[in-house]
mmCIF file with all atom_site columns, C-alpha atoms in Angstrom:
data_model
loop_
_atom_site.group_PDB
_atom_site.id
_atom_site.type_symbol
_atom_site.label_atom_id
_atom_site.label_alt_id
_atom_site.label_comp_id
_atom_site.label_asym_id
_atom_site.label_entity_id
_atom_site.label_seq_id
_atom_site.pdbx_PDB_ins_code
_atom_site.Cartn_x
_atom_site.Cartn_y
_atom_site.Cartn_z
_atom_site.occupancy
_atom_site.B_iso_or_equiv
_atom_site.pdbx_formal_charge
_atom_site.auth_seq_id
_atom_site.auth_comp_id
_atom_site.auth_asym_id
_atom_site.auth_atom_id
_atom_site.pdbx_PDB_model_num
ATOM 1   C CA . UNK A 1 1   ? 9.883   31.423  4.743   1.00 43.00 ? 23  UNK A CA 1
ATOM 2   C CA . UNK A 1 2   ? 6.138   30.939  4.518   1.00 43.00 ? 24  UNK A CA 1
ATOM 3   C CA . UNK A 1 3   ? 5.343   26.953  3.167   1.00 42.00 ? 25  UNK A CA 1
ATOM 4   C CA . UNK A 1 4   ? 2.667   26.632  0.967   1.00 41.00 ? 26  UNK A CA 1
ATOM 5   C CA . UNK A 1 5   ? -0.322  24.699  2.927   1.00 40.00 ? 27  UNK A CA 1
ATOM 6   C CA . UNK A 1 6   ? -1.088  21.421  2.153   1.00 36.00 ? 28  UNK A CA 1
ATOM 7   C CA . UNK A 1 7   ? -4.487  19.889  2.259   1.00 39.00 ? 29  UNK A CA 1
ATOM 8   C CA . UNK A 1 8   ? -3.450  17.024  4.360   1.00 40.00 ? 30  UNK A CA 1
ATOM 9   C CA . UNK A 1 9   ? -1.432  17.442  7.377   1.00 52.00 ? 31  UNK A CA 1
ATOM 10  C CA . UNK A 1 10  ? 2.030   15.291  7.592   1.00 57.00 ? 32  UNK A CA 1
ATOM 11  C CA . UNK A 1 11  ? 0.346   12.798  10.273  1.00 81.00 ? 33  UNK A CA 1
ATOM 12  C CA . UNK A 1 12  ? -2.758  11.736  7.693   1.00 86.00 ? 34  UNK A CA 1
ATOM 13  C CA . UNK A 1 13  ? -0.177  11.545  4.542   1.00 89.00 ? 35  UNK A CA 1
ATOM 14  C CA . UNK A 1 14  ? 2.203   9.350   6.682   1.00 91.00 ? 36  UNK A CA 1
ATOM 15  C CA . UNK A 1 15  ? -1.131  6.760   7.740   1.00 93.00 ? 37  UNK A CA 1
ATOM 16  C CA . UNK A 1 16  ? -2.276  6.712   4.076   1.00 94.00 ? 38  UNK A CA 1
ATOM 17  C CA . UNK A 1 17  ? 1.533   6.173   2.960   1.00 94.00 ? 39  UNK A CA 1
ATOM 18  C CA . UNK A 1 18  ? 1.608   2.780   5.542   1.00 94.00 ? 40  UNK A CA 1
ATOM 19  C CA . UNK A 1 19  ? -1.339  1.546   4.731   1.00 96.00 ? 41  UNK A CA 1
ATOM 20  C CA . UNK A 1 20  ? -1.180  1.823   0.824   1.00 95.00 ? 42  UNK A CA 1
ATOM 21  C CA . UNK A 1 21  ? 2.723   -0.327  1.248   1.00 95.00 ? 43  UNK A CA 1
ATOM 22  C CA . UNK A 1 22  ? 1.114   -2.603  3.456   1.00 96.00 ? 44  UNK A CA 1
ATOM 23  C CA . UNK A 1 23  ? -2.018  -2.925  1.161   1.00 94.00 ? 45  UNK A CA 1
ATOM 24  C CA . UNK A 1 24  ? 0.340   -3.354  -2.014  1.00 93.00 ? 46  UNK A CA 1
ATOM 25  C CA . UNK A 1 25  ? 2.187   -6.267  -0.231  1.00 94.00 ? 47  UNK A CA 1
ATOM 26  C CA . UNK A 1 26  ? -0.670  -8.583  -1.187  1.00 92.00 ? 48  UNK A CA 1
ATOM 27  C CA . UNK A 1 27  ? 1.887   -8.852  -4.962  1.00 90.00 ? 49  UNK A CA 1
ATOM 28  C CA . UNK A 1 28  ? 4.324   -10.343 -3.404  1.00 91.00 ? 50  UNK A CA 1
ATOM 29  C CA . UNK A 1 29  ? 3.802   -14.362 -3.028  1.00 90.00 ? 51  UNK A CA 1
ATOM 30  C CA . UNK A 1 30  ? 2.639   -15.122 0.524   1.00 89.00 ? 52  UNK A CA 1
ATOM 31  C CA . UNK A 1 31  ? 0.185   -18.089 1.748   1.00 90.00 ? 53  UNK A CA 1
ATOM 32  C CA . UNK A 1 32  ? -3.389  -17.691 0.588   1.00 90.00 ? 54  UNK A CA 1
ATOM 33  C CA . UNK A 1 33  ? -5.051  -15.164 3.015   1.00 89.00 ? 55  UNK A CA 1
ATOM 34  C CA . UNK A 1 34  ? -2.134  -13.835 4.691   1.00 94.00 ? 56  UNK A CA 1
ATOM 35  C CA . UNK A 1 35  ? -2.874  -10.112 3.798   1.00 93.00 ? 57  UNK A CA 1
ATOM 36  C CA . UNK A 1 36  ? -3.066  -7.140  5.390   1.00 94.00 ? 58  UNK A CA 1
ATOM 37  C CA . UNK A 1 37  ? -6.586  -6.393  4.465   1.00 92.00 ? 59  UNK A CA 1
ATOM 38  C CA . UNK A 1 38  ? -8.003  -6.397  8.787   1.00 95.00 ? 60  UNK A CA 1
ATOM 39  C CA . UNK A 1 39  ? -4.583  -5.068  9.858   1.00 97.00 ? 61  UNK A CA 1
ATOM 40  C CA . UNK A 1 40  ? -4.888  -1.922  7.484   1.00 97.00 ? 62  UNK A CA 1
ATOM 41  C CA . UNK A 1 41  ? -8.921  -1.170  8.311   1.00 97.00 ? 63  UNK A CA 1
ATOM 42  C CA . UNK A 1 42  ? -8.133  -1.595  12.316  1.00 98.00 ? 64  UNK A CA 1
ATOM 43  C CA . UNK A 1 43  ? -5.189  0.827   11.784  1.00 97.00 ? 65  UNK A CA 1
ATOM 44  C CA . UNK A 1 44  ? -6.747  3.276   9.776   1.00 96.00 ? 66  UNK A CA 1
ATOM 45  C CA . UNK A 1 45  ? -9.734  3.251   12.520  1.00 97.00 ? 67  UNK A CA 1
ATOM 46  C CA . UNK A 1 46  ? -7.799  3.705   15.079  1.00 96.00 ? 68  UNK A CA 1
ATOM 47  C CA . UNK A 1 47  ? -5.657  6.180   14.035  1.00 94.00 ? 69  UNK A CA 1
ATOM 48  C CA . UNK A 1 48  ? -7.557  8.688   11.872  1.00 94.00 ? 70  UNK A CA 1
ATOM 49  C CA . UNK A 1 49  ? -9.378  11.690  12.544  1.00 90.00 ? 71  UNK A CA 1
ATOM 50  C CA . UNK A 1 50  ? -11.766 12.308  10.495  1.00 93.00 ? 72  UNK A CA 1
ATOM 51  C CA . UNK A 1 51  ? -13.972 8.719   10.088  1.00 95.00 ? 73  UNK A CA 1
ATOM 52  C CA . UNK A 1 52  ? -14.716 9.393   6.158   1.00 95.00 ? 74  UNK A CA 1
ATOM 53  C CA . UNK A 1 53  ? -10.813 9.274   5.911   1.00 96.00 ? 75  UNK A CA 1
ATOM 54  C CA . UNK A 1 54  ? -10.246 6.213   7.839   1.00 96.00 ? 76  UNK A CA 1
ATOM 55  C CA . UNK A 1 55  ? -13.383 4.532   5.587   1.00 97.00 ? 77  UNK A CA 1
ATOM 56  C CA . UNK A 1 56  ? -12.240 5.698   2.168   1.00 97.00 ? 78  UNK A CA 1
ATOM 57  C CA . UNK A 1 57  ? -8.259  5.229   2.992   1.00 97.00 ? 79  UNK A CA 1
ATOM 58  C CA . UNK A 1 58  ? -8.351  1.493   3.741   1.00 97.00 ? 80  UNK A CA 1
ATOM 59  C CA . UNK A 1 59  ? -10.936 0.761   0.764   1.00 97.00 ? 81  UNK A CA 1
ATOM 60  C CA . UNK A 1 60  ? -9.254  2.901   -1.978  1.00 97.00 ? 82  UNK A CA 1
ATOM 61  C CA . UNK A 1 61  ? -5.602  0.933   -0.761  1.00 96.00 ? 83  UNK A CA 1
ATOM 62  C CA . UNK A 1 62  ? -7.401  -1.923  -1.141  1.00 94.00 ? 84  UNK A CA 1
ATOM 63  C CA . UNK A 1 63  ? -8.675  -1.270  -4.410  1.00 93.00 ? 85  UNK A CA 1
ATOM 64  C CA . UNK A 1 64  ? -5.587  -0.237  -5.619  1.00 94.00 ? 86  UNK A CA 1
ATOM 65  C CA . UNK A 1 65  ? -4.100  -3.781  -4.720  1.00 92.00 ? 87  UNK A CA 1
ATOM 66  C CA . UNK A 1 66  ? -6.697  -5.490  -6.266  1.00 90.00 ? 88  UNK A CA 1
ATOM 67  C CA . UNK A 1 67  ? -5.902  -3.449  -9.883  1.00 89.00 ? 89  UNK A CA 1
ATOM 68  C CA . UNK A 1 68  ? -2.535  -4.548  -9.112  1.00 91.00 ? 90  UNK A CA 1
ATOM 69  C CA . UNK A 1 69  ? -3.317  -8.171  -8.648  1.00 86.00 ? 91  UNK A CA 1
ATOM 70  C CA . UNK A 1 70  ? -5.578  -8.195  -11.187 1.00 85.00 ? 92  UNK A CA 1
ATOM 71  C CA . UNK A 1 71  ? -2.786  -7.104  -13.907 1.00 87.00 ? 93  UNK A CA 1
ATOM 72  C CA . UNK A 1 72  ? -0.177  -9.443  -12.809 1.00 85.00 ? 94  UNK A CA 1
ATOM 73  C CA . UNK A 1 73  ? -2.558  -12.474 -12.681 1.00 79.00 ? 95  UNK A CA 1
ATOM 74  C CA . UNK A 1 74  ? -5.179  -11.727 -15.926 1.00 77.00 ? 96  UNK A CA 1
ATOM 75  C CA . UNK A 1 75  ? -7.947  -13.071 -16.167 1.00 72.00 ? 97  UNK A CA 1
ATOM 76  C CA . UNK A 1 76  ? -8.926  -15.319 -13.224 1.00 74.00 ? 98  UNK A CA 1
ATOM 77  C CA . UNK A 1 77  ? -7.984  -12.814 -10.762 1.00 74.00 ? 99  UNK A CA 1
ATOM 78  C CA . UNK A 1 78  ? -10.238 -10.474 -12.777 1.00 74.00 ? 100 UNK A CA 1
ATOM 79  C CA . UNK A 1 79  ? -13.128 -12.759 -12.676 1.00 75.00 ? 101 UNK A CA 1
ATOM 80  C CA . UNK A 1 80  ? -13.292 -11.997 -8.812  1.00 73.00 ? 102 UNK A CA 1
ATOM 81  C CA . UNK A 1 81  ? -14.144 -8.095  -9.239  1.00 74.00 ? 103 UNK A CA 1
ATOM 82  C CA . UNK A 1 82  ? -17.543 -9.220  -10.436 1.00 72.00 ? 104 UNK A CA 1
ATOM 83  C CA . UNK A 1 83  ? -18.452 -12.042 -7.436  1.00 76.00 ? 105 UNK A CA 1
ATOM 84  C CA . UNK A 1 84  ? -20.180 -11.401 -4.401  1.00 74.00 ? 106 UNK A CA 1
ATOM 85  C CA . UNK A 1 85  ? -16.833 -12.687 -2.495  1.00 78.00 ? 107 UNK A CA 1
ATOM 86  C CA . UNK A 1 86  ? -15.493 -9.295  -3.615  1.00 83.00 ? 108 UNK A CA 1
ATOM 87  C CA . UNK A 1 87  ? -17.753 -7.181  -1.960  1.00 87.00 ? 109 UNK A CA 1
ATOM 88  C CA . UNK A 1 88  ? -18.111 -9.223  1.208   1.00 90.00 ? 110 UNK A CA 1
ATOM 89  C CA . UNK A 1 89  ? -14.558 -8.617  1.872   1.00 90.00 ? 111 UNK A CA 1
ATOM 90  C CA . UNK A 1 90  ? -14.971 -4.322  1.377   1.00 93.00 ? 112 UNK A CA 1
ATOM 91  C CA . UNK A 1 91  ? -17.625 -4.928  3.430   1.00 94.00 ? 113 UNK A CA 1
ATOM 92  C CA . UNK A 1 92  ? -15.010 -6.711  6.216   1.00 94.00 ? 114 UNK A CA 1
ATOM 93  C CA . UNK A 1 93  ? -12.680 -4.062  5.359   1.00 95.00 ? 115 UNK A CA 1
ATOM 94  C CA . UNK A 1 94  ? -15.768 -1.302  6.289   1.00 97.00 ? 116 UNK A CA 1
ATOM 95  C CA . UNK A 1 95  ? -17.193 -3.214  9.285   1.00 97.00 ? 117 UNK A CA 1
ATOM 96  C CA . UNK A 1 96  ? -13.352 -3.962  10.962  1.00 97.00 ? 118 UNK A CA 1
ATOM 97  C CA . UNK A 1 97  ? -12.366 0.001   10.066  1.00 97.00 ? 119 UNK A CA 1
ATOM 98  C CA . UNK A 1 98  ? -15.034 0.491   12.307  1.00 97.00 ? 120 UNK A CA 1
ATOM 99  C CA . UNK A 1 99  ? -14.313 -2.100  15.173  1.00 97.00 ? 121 UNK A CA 1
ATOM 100 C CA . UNK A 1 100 ? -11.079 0.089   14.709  1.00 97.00 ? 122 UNK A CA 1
ATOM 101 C CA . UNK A 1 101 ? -12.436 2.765   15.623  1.00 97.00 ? 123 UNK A CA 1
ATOM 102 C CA . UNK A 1 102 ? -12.281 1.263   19.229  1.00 96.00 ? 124 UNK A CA 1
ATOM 103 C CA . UNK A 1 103 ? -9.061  1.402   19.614  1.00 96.00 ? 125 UNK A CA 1
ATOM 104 C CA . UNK A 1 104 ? -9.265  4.998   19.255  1.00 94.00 ? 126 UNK A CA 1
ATOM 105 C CA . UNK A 1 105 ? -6.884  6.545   21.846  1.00 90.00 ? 127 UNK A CA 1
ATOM 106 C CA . UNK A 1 106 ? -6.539  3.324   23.045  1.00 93.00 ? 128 UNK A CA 1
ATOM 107 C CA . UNK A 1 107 ? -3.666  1.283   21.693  1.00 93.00 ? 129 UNK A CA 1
ATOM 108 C CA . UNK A 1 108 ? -1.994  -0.925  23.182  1.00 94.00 ? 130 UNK A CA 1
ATOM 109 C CA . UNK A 1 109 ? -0.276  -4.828  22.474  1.00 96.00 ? 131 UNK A CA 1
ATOM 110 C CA . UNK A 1 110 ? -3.071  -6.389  24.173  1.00 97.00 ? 132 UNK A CA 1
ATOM 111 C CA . UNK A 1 111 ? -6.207  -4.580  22.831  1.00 97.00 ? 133 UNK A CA 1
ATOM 112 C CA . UNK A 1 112 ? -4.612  -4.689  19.077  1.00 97.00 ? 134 UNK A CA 1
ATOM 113 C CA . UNK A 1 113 ? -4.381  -8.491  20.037  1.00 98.00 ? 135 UNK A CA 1
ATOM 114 C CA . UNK A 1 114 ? -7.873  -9.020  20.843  1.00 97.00 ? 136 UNK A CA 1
ATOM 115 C CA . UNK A 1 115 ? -9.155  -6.416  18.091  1.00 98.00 ? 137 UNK A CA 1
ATOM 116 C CA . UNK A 1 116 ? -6.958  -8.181  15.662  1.00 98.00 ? 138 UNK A CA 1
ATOM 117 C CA . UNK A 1 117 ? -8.273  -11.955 16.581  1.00 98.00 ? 139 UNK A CA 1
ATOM 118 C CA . UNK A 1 118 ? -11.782 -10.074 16.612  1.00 97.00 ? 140 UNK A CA 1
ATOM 119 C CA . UNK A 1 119 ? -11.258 -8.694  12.800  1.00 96.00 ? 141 UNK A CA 1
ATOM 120 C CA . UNK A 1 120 ? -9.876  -11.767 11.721  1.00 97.00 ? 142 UNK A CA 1
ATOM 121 C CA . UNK A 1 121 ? -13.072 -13.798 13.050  1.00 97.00 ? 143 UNK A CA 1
ATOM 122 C CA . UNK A 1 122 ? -15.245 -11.444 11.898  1.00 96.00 ? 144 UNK A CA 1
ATOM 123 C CA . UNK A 1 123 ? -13.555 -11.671 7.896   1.00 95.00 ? 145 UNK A CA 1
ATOM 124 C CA . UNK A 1 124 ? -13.732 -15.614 8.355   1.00 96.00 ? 146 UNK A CA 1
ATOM 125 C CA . UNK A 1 125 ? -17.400 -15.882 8.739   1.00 96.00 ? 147 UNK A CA 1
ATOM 126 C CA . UNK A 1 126 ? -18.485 -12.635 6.973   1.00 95.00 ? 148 UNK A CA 1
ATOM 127 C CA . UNK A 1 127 ? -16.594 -14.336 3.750   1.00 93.00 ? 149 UNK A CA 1
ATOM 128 C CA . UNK A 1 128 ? -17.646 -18.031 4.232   1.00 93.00 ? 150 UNK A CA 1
ATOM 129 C CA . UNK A 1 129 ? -20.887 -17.025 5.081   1.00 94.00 ? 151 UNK A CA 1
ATOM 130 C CA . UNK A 1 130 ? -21.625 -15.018 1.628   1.00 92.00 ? 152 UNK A CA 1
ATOM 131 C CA . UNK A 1 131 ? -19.913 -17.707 -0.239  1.00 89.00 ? 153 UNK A CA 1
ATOM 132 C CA . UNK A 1 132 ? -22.486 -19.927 1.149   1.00 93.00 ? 154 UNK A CA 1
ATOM 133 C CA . UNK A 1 133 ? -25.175 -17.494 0.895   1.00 92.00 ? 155 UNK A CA 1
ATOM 134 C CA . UNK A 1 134 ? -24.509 -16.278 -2.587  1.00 89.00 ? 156 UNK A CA 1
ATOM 135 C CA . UNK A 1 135 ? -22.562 -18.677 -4.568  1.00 86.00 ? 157 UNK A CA 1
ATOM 136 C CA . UNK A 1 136 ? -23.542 -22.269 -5.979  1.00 88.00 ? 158 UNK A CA 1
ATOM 137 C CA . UNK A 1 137 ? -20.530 -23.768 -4.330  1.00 91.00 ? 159 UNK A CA 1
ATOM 138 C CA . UNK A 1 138 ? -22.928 -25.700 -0.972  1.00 94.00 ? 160 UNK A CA 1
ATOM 139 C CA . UNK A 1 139 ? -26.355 -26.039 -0.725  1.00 95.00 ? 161 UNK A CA 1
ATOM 140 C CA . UNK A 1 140 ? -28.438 -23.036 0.939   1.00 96.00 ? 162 UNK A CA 1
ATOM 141 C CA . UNK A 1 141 ? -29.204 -25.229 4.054   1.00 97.00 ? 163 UNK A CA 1
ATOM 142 C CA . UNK A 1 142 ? -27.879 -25.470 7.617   1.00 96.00 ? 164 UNK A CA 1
ATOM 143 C CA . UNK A 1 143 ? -25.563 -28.551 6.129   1.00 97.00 ? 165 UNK A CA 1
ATOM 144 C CA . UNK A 1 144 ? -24.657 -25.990 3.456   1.00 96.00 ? 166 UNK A CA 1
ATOM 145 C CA . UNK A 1 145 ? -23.007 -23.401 5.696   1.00 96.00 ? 167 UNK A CA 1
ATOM 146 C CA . UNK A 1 146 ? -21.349 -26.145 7.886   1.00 97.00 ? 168 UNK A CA 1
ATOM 147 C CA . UNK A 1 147 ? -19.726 -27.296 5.068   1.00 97.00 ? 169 UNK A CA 1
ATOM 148 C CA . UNK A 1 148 ? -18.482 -23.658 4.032   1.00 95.00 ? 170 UNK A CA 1
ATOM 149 C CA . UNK A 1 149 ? -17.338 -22.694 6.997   1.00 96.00 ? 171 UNK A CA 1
ATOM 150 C CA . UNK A 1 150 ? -15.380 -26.173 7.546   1.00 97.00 ? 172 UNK A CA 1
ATOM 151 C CA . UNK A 1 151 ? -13.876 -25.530 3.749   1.00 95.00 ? 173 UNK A CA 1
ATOM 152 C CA . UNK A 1 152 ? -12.333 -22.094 5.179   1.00 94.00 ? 174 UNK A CA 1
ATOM 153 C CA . UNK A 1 153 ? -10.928 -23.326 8.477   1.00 96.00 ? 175 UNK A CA 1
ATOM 154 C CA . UNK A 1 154 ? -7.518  -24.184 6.603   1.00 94.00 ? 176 UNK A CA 1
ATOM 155 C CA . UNK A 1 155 ? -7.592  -20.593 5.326   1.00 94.00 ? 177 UNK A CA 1
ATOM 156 C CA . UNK A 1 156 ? -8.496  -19.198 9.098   1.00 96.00 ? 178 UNK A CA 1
ATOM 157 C CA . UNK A 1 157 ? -4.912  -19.816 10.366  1.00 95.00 ? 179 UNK A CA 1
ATOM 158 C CA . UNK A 1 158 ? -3.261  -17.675 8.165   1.00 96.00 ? 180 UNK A CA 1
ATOM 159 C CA . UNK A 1 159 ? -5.587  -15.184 8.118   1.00 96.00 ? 181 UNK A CA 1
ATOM 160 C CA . UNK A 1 160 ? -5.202  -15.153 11.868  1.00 97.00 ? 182 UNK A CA 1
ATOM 161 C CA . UNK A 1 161 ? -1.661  -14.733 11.354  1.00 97.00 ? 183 UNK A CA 1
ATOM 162 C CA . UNK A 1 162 ? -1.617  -12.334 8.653   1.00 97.00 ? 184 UNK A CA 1
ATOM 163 C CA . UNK A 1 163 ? -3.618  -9.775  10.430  1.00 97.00 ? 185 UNK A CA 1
ATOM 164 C CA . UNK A 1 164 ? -1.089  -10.527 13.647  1.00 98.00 ? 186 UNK A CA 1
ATOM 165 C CA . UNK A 1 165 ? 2.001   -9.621  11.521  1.00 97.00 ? 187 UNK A CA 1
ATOM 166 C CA . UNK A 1 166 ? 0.717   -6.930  9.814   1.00 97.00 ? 188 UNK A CA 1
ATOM 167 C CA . UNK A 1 167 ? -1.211  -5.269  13.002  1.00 98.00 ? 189 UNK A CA 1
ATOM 168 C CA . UNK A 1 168 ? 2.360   -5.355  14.729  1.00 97.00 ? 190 UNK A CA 1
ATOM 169 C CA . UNK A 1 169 ? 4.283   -3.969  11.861  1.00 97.00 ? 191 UNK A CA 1
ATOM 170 C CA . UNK A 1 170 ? 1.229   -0.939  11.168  1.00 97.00 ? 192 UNK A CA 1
ATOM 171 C CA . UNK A 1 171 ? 0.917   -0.074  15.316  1.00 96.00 ? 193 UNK A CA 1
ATOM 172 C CA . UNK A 1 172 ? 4.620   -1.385  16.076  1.00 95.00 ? 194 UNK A CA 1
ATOM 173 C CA . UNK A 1 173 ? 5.937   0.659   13.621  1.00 93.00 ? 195 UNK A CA 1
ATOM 174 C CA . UNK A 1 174 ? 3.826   4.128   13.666  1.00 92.00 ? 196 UNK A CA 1
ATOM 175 C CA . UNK A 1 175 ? 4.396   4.155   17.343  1.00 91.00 ? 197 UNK A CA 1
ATOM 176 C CA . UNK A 1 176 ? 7.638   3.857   16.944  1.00 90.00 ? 198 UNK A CA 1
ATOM 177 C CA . UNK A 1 177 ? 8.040   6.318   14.626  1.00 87.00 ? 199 UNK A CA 1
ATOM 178 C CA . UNK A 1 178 ? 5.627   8.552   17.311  1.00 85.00 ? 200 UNK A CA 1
ATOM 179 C CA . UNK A 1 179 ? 8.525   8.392   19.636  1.00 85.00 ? 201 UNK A CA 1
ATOM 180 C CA . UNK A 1 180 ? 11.057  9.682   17.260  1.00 85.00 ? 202 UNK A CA 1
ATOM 181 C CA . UNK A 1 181 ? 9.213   12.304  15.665  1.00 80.00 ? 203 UNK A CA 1
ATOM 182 C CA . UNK A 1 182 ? 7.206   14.850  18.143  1.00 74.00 ? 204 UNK A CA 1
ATOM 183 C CA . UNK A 1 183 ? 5.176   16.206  15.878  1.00 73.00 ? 205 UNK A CA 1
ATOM 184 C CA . UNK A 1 184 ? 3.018   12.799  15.797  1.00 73.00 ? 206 UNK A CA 1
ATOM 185 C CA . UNK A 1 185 ? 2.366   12.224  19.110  1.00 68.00 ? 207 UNK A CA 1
ATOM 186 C CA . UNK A 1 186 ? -0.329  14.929  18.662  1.00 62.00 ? 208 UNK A CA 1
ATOM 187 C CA . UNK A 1 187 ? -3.684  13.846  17.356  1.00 50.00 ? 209 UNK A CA 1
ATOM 188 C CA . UNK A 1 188 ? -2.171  12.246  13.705  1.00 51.00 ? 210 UNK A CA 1
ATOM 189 C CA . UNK A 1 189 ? -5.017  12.861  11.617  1.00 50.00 ? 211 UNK A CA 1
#
């Protein structure tokens, strides 16, 4: 019986499917900045194909959380689609898809470790550094940006530990599931 082809192999479908859960997880209460947002743009690096796909994937997820958030909370969480906060963090999400892509072929406990304490350092001063730079919050001097920074320590820890818990259960869980099911063990997307 011939199967009519799809436009996305099983493998891609399955990555997008993980990431979009793990992206829509941001509704449910959890301490601020534990998110999946550098878990699900390492993963999506690492794992597919075609670079476009792992870019867009992890952005339009994202997004979609975002909407979400945005209609459960009203108006102050709608406030934040038009600050430069919100597109410092798609930026993260851009820059630590592509530290991702380092991983490529590569993955392993240790090296999602280190690229996980990487993405999570690189969110923490991408973000306090453009609320410094672009908000009205510190002044634009050296004292400025010390201050900022010092403000999102608090917040560091459990972005540290959201991107640990969410790396595991992205790679923990896909390779699992590579074990089980043949068919992506092969090149996924």
């Amino acid at each position: 019986m011939n199967r009519p082809a799809s436009t996305l192999p099983a493998g891609p479908l399955l990555l997008t499917a993980l990431i979009f859960v793990a992206a829509l997880s941001r509704v449910i209460p959890h301490p601020p900045n534990f998110s999946p947002i550098e878990a699900v743009a390492l993963f999506g690096g690492a794992y597919f194909a075609k670079r476009h796909w792992a870019l867009i994937v992890p952005l339009v997820a994202m997004f979609a959380s975002d909407l979400v958030l945005g209609l459960v909370n009203g108006g102050i969480y709608w406030s934040y689609f038009a600050s430069a906060g919100y597109l410092m963090v798609y930026a993260c999400i851009a820059l630590s898809t592509v530290l991702g892509f380092g991983l490529r072929g590569k993955v392993g406990a240790g090296r999602v470790l280190g690229y996980s304490l990487a993405g999570s350092l690189l969110f923490f001063v991408l973000t306090n550094a453009g609320v410094w730079a672009f908000g009205a919050m510190y002044p634009h001097n050296a004292a400025g940006l010390a201050a900022a920074f010092i403000a999102g320590v608090p917040f560091f820890q459990w972005t540290v530990l959201g991107t640990l818990f969410y790396a595991a259960l992205l790679f923990g869980g896909f390779e699992l599931l590579r074990r089980q099911v043949p068919a992506l063990r092969a090149q996924t997307a």
